[in-house]
Amino acid sequence: MSKLCRQVSIESPGPTLKECVFSFDVPVPEVPMYGARIRVVYAGACYRANRTRSASVCSTSSVSSIGSLSGEMESFGIHTSTPAHIGLRDGALFPGYEVAGVVDAIGKAAECVEGITEGTRIVLYPYEGVPHGYAEYIVVPDFKCLVPVPDQLHLSVAAMLPTGALLAMNTVYTAAECLKRVLDGPNHKDKATILIVGTGGLALWALRIATHYFRRGSYHERIRISVATLKDEGFILARESEKINVVQWNEDLYEKQLIERTTDACGGPVDVVMNFGTTSRSLHRSLQCLARGGVVLVTEDVGEKLLPKFAKKVEEMGVNIAIVPNGSIEQLKELVNLVASGEIEPPPHSVFPAEEAQEVVRKLCNSEIHGRAILKFHDID
C-alpha cells in the first residue's frame, strides 16, 4: 500500500525529558499472506531503553505514578539524581506490547480461528518477536497470537491485560501450586500465608486475581493473603478487603524493624512471597520473611539479574527462589473473560491521544497520572 500511517517511538527519558518521544510517518504495512493487519486502537504507555541505558523502565504497573525507590532505578543503571526519573515504575518491561485493536485485513492464505474476521476486536498476546505497538497499524504472522475481546470489555481495559495483568495471573497460579504443596505435602500445615510485595497496578492485579482464585478453591479458609507495599500506596490496597493485612515498607526504618513488622502483620513467617520489586534489597528482605522451605517468586527480568547473587544465601537459609515468566495465551484468554464478566475488576487507567505521548511521558515522570497510562490511536466507538 502507498498510504502512510503514524508510528511513535518512546525511549527512556533523559534528564531534560526532551527527545524521548519520536513520531514518524511510515507506510501502512502490507497484509501478510498467512496473517493479518491490525488497526491499533489502544496501547499501554511505557518506554524502552535507548542505546545509552541498560534497560527500560516503564509504567505498566502504575496505579498512581508515585516515585519509586532509588534502588529500583539504580538496578537498571539509572540514577535518581536527575528529576526526570522521579515517579518511574518497573512494570513488566514490555514497551509497546500492550496492544488492543481490531482486525483490519486478513491474508489470502490465512487460516482464521475462533471466528476472527475483519472488524473483530482483539488483544495481542506478546509472542516472541511481537512488533512494536506504537503504530496505527501492525501486522502479525498468524492468528495464534490474537485473542478476541467481548463487546462488554472496553478495548482500553483490554490493552492492560497482555503484560502486567497476565504476569500477575501466572504468578498467582504458580503461587497456588506452591501453597498446595505446603498444605497437602508430607510436612503439611493447617494454614499457609502468601505475601505480595510491590506497588501500583501489578500488585493490585495480583491481589485481585489471588483473591478471586483462592476464594473459589478448596483452600479458601486455609490461606491468608498479606501485602507489603512501597511508599504511601498502602491505603489503595488496604481498601481491597478487610481480610487483607497491609504493611508499609517504609525505607526510613531499619531492615530488622521492617522484617519484624512484616512477619507480625502476616502472623509469622510466610510460605510464599510474590515479589514484584526490582532490587536486591527487596529480594533480600523477602527471603528473610520466609518460613523454612518457603519460596520467593520473581519475574524473569529480575531473576536473571539477581538470582546468581542469592544462590548461596538461599541454600544457607533453606528457602527457594523461583522465576515466573509472563503467562500463556490460554491464561490471557481466561483473563479477558474474567475481566469482561466483572469477576475481576481492573485497576484504574487514564487514556490519552497518541499525539500527546510526549506530554504523557512528562506526566509519568512527575507523578501526575492516576492509573495506567493508555495511548489512543483510533476512535472506533
Coordinates of C-alpha atoms in Angstrom, one line a residue:
M1 CA 0.0 0.0 0.0
S2 CA 1.2 3.6 -0.7
K3 CA -0.7 5.1 2.3
L4 CA 1.2 6.3 5.3
C5 CA 0.4 5.9 9.0
R6 CA 1.8 7.3 12.2
Q7 CA 4.3 5.5 14.3
V8 CA 5.5 6.6 17.7
S9 CA 8.7 5.6 19.5
I10 CA 9.1 6.2 23.2
E11 CA 12.6 5.9 24.6
S12 CA 13.8 6.2 28.1
P13 CA 13.6 9.9 29.0
G14 CA 16.8 11.8 29.7
P15 CA 17.4 14.5 32.4
T16 CA 15.5 17.1 30.5
L17 CA 12.7 14.9 29.2
K18 CA 13.5 16.1 25.6
E19 CA 13.9 13.9 22.6
C20 CA 12.5 10.7 24.2
V21 CA 9.3 10.6 22.0
F22 CA 9.7 10.4 18.2
S23 CA 6.9 10.4 15.6
F24 CA 7.3 9.1 12.1
D25 CA 5.2 8.6 9.0
V26 CA 5.7 5.1 7.8
P27 CA 4.0 3.1 5.0
V28 CA 0.9 1.1 6.1
P29 CA 2.2 -2.5 6.2
E30 CA 1.1 -5.0 3.6
V31 CA -1.1 -7.8 4.8
P32 CA 0.9 -11.0 5.4
M33 CA -0.2 -14.0 3.4
Y34 CA -1.0 -16.1 6.4
G35 CA -1.6 -13.4 9.0
A36 CA -3.5 -10.2 9.5
R37 CA -3.1 -6.5 9.7
I38 CA -4.3 -4.9 13.0
R39 CA -5.6 -1.4 13.4
V40 CA -4.2 -0.4 16.8
V41 CA -6.8 1.4 18.9
Y42 CA -5.1 1.4 22.3
A43 CA -1.6 0.7 23.6
G44 CA -0.3 0.8 27.1
A45 CA 2.2 3.7 27.5
C46 CA 5.7 2.7 28.5
Y47 CA 9.1 3.2 27.2
R48 CA 12.1 1.2 26.2
A49 CA 15.8 1.8 26.8
N50 CA 17.7 3.8 24.3
R51 CA 21.3 2.9 23.4
T52 CA 22.8 4.7 26.4
R53 CA 20.8 2.8 29.0
S54 CA 20.9 -0.8 30.1
A55 CA 17.2 -1.5 30.4
S56 CA 13.8 0.1 30.2
V57 CA 11.7 1.4 33.0
C58 CA 8.0 1.7 32.3
S59 CA 4.7 2.4 34.0
T60 CA 3.0 -0.8 33.2
S61 CA 2.2 -1.4 36.8
S62 CA 1.3 2.0 38.0
V63 CA -1.8 2.7 39.9
S64 CA -0.7 6.2 40.7
S65 CA 2.7 7.2 39.4
I66 CA 4.3 7.9 42.8
G67 CA 8.1 7.9 43.0
S68 CA 9.9 4.6 43.1
L69 CA 12.8 3.8 45.4
S70 CA 16.2 5.0 44.3
G71 CA 17.4 1.4 44.4
E72 CA 14.9 0.4 41.8
M73 CA 16.3 2.9 39.4
E74 CA 19.9 2.1 40.1
S75 CA 19.3 -1.6 39.5
F76 CA 18.7 -0.6 35.8
G77 CA 21.7 1.7 35.6
I78 CA 19.5 4.8 36.0
H79 CA 20.4 7.2 38.7
T80 CA 17.8 9.2 40.6
S81 CA 19.9 12.4 40.8
T82 CA 18.0 13.6 37.8
P83 CA 14.5 14.9 38.4
A84 CA 13.3 13.3 35.2
H85 CA 13.4 9.9 36.7
I86 CA 11.1 10.7 39.7
G87 CA 8.0 8.6 39.6
L88 CA 9.1 5.8 37.2
R89 CA 7.9 2.3 37.7
D90 CA 9.5 -1.0 37.0
G91 CA 6.4 -2.6 35.4
A92 CA 6.5 -5.6 33.2
L93 CA 9.1 -4.1 30.8
F94 CA 7.2 -4.8 27.6
P95 CA 7.3 -1.5 25.7
G96 CA 4.5 -1.1 23.2
Y97 CA 3.4 -4.7 23.6
E98 CA 0.1 -3.9 25.3
V99 CA -2.0 -3.7 22.2
A100 CA -5.8 -3.8 21.7
G101 CA -7.5 -3.1 18.4
V102 CA -9.4 -4.5 15.5
V103 CA -8.6 -6.8 12.6
D104 CA -8.2 -4.5 9.7
A105 CA -7.4 -7.1 6.9
I106 CA -6.7 -10.8 6.6
G107 CA -4.2 -12.5 4.4
K108 CA -5.4 -14.5 1.4
A109 CA -4.0 -17.8 2.7
A110 CA -4.7 -17.2 6.4
E111 CA -6.4 -19.9 8.5
C112 CA -8.8 -18.0 10.7
V113 CA -9.5 -19.3 14.2
E114 CA -12.2 -18.7 16.8
G115 CA -14.4 -16.8 14.4
I116 CA -11.9 -14.0 13.9
T117 CA -12.9 -11.9 10.9
E118 CA -12.3 -8.4 9.6
G119 CA -13.5 -6.0 12.3
T120 CA -13.1 -8.4 15.2
R121 CA -12.0 -6.7 18.4
I122 CA -8.8 -8.3 19.6
V123 CA -6.0 -8.1 22.1
L124 CA -2.5 -9.1 21.1
Y125 CA -0.6 -11.8 23.0
P126 CA 3.1 -10.7 23.3
Y127 CA 4.7 -13.5 21.5
E128 CA 8.5 -13.5 20.8
G129 CA 9.2 -11.1 18.0
V130 CA 5.9 -9.2 18.5
P131 CA 6.1 -5.9 16.6
H132 CA 6.4 -2.6 18.4
G133 CA 2.8 -1.5 19.1
Y134 CA 3.1 2.3 18.9
A135 CA 1.8 2.5 15.3
E136 CA -1.6 2.9 13.8
Y137 CA -1.2 -0.4 12.0
I138 CA 0.9 -3.5 12.8
V139 CA 0.9 -7.0 11.2
V140 CA 1.0 -10.4 12.8
P141 CA 2.2 -13.6 11.0
D142 CA -0.8 -15.7 12.0
F143 CA -3.8 -15.8 14.2
K144 CA -2.3 -17.8 17.1
C145 CA -1.4 -14.5 18.9
L146 CA -4.8 -12.9 18.7
V147 CA -7.4 -13.1 21.5
P148 CA -11.0 -11.9 20.7
V149 CA -12.3 -9.3 23.1
P150 CA -16.0 -9.5 24.1
D151 CA -18.2 -6.5 23.4
Q152 CA -18.7 -5.7 27.1
L153 CA -15.0 -5.3 27.6
H154 CA -13.7 -1.8 26.6
L155 CA -10.6 -2.0 24.5
S156 CA -8.7 0.4 26.7
V157 CA -9.1 -2.0 29.6
A158 CA -8.1 -4.9 27.3
A159 CA -4.9 -3.1 26.5
M160 CA -3.8 -3.5 30.1
L161 CA -4.1 -7.3 30.1
P162 CA -1.3 -8.9 27.9
T163 CA 1.7 -8.0 30.1
G164 CA 1.3 -6.8 33.7
A165 CA -2.0 -8.4 34.4
L166 CA -1.0 -11.6 32.6
L167 CA 2.3 -11.7 34.5
A168 CA 0.3 -11.3 37.8
M169 CA -2.0 -14.1 36.9
N170 CA 0.8 -16.5 36.1
T171 CA 2.5 -15.6 39.4
V172 CA -0.7 -16.3 41.3
Y173 CA -1.2 -19.6 39.6
T174 CA 2.5 -20.5 40.4
A175 CA 2.0 -19.5 44.0
A176 CA -1.1 -21.7 44.2
E177 CA 0.9 -24.7 43.2
C178 CA 3.5 -23.9 45.9
L179 CA 0.7 -23.4 48.5
K180 CA -0.8 -26.8 47.6
R181 CA 2.4 -28.5 48.5
V182 CA 2.6 -26.6 51.8
L183 CA -1.0 -27.6 52.7
D184 CA -1.1 -31.1 51.3
G185 CA 2.6 -32.2 51.2
P186 CA 4.4 -34.6 53.6
N187 CA 5.1 -31.8 56.1
H188 CA 1.7 -30.1 55.5
K189 CA 0.4 -27.2 57.5
D190 CA -3.1 -26.4 58.6
K191 CA -2.8 -22.9 57.2
A192 CA -0.4 -21.0 54.8
T193 CA 0.4 -17.4 54.2
I194 CA 1.2 -15.6 51.0
L195 CA 2.8 -12.2 50.8
I196 CA 2.5 -9.9 47.8
V197 CA 5.4 -7.4 47.6
G198 CA 5.1 -4.5 45.3
T199 CA 3.3 -1.3 44.5
G200 CA 0.9 0.1 41.9
G201 CA -1.1 -1.8 39.4
L202 CA 1.0 -5.0 39.2
A203 CA 0.5 -5.7 43.0
L204 CA -3.2 -4.7 42.7
W205 CA -3.7 -7.1 39.8
A206 CA -2.0 -9.8 41.7
L207 CA -4.1 -9.1 44.8
R208 CA -7.4 -9.1 42.9
I209 CA -6.6 -12.2 40.9
A210 CA -5.3 -14.1 44.0
T211 CA -8.5 -13.1 46.0
H212 CA -10.7 -14.3 43.2
Y213 CA -8.7 -17.5 42.6
F214 CA -8.4 -18.6 46.2
R215 CA -12.0 -17.7 47.0
R216 CA -13.1 -20.4 44.6
G217 CA -10.7 -23.1 45.7
S218 CA -10.9 -25.7 48.4
Y219 CA -8.1 -24.0 50.4
H220 CA -10.1 -20.7 50.8
E221 CA -10.2 -20.9 54.6
R222 CA -6.6 -22.0 54.9
I223 CA -4.8 -19.3 53.0
R224 CA -4.0 -15.8 54.4
I225 CA -3.0 -13.0 52.0
S226 CA -0.9 -10.1 53.1
V227 CA 0.6 -7.2 51.1
A228 CA 3.9 -5.3 51.7
T229 CA 3.6 -2.0 49.8
L230 CA 6.2 0.6 48.9
K231 CA 5.8 4.3 49.7
D232 CA 2.3 5.6 50.6
E233 CA 0.1 3.5 48.3
G234 CA -0.9 1.1 51.1
F235 CA -4.3 2.8 51.5
I236 CA -5.3 1.7 48.0
L237 CA -4.5 -1.9 48.7
A238 CA -6.0 -1.7 52.2
R239 CA -9.4 -1.0 50.8
E240 CA -9.5 -4.2 48.8
S241 CA -10.7 -6.4 51.7
E242 CA -11.0 -6.4 55.5
K243 CA -9.2 -9.7 55.5
I244 CA -6.1 -8.4 53.7
N245 CA -3.2 -7.3 56.0
V246 CA -1.2 -4.4 54.6
V247 CA 2.3 -3.5 55.8
Q248 CA 4.1 -0.5 54.5
W249 CA 7.8 -0.9 53.7
N250 CA 9.0 2.5 54.9
E251 CA 12.6 2.8 53.9
D252 CA 13.3 5.1 56.9
L253 CA 13.1 2.1 59.2
Y254 CA 15.9 -0.4 59.8
E255 CA 15.8 -3.7 57.9
K256 CA 15.2 -5.7 61.1
Q257 CA 12.3 -3.5 62.0
L258 CA 10.7 -3.9 58.6
I259 CA 11.1 -7.7 58.7
E260 CA 9.6 -7.9 62.2
R261 CA 6.8 -5.6 61.2
T262 CA 6.1 -7.7 58.1
T263 CA 6.1 -11.1 59.9
D264 CA 3.9 -9.7 62.7
A265 CA 1.4 -8.5 60.1
C266 CA 1.4 -11.9 58.4
G267 CA 1.0 -13.8 61.7
G268 CA 4.5 -15.3 61.4
P269 CA 7.0 -16.2 58.6
V270 CA 5.3 -16.6 55.3
D271 CA 5.3 -19.6 52.9
V272 CA 5.2 -17.8 49.5
V273 CA 6.2 -14.3 48.5
M274 CA 5.2 -12.9 45.2
N275 CA 7.9 -10.3 44.8
F276 CA 7.2 -7.6 42.2
G277 CA 10.1 -5.5 43.4
T278 CA 13.2 -4.9 41.3
T279 CA 16.0 -4.6 43.7
S280 CA 18.4 -6.9 45.6
R281 CA 17.2 -5.1 48.8
S282 CA 13.6 -6.1 48.2
L283 CA 14.5 -9.7 47.4
H284 CA 16.8 -10.0 50.4
R285 CA 14.0 -8.7 52.7
S286 CA 11.5 -11.0 51.1
L287 CA 13.8 -14.0 51.8
Q288 CA 14.1 -13.1 55.4
C289 CA 10.3 -13.1 55.8
L290 CA 10.1 -16.7 54.6
A291 CA 9.5 -19.8 56.7
R292 CA 12.0 -22.5 56.2
G293 CA 11.2 -24.3 52.9
G294 CA 9.3 -21.2 51.6
V295 CA 9.7 -19.7 48.2
V296 CA 10.0 -16.2 46.7
L297 CA 8.5 -15.9 43.2
V298 CA 10.2 -13.3 41.0
T299 CA 9.7 -12.1 37.4
E300 CA 12.1 -13.2 34.7
D301 CA 13.9 -9.8 34.3
V302 CA 14.6 -9.6 38.0
G303 CA 15.5 -13.3 38.3
E304 CA 18.1 -13.2 35.6
K305 CA 19.8 -10.3 37.2
L306 CA 19.6 -11.2 40.9
L307 CA 19.4 -15.0 41.2
P308 CA 23.1 -15.6 40.9
K309 CA 23.8 -13.2 43.7
F310 CA 21.5 -15.1 46.1
A311 CA 22.3 -18.7 45.3
K312 CA 24.5 -19.2 48.4
K313 CA 22.1 -17.2 50.7
V314 CA 19.1 -19.3 49.6
E315 CA 21.0 -22.6 50.3
E316 CA 22.0 -21.4 53.8
M317 CA 18.5 -20.3 54.7
G318 CA 16.8 -23.4 53.4
V319 CA 14.5 -21.4 51.2
N320 CA 13.9 -21.1 47.4
I321 CA 13.7 -18.5 44.6
A322 CA 11.6 -19.4 41.5
I323 CA 11.4 -17.4 38.3
V324 CA 8.0 -16.8 36.8
P325 CA 7.6 -15.9 33.1
N326 CA 4.8 -14.0 31.5
G327 CA 1.7 -16.1 31.3
S328 CA 0.4 -18.2 28.4
I329 CA -2.1 -17.2 25.7
E330 CA -4.6 -19.6 27.3
Q331 CA -4.2 -17.6 30.6
L332 CA -4.7 -14.4 28.6
K333 CA -8.0 -15.8 27.2
E334 CA -9.1 -16.7 30.7
L335 CA -8.1 -13.3 32.0
V336 CA -10.0 -11.5 29.2
N337 CA -13.2 -13.4 30.1
L338 CA -12.8 -12.8 33.8
V339 CA -12.4 -9.1 33.4
A340 CA -15.2 -8.9 30.8
S341 CA -17.6 -10.7 33.1
G342 CA -16.8 -8.4 36.0
E343 CA -15.4 -11.2 38.1
I344 CA -12.0 -9.4 38.4
E345 CA -12.0 -5.6 38.5
P346 CA -9.1 -3.9 36.6
P347 CA -7.0 -1.2 38.3
P348 CA -7.8 2.4 37.2
H349 CA -6.4 3.7 33.9
S350 CA -6.2 7.0 32.1
V351 CA -6.5 7.4 28.3
F352 CA -4.6 10.0 26.2
P353 CA -4.4 10.7 22.5
A354 CA -1.3 9.2 20.9
E355 CA -0.2 12.6 19.7
E356 CA 0.2 13.6 23.4
A357 CA 2.8 10.9 24.0
Q358 CA 5.5 13.4 24.9
E359 CA 3.2 15.0 27.5
V360 CA 2.2 11.6 28.8
V361 CA 5.9 10.8 29.5
R362 CA 6.4 14.1 31.2
K363 CA 3.4 13.5 33.4
L364 CA 4.5 10.0 34.2
C365 CA 7.9 11.2 35.3
N366 CA 6.3 13.8 37.5
S367 CA 3.7 11.5 39.1
E368 CA 0.8 13.4 37.6
I369 CA -1.1 10.4 36.1
H370 CA -3.6 8.4 38.1
G371 CA -3.7 4.9 36.9
R372 CA -2.2 3.1 34.0
A373 CA -1.5 5.4 31.1
I374 CA -3.0 4.2 27.8
L375 CA -2.4 5.8 24.4
K376 CA -5.3 6.0 21.9
F377 CA -4.6 5.7 18.2
H378 CA -8.0 5.3 16.6
D379 CA -11.6 6.2 17.6
I380 CA -13.8 3.2 16.7
D381 CA -16.7 4.0 19.1

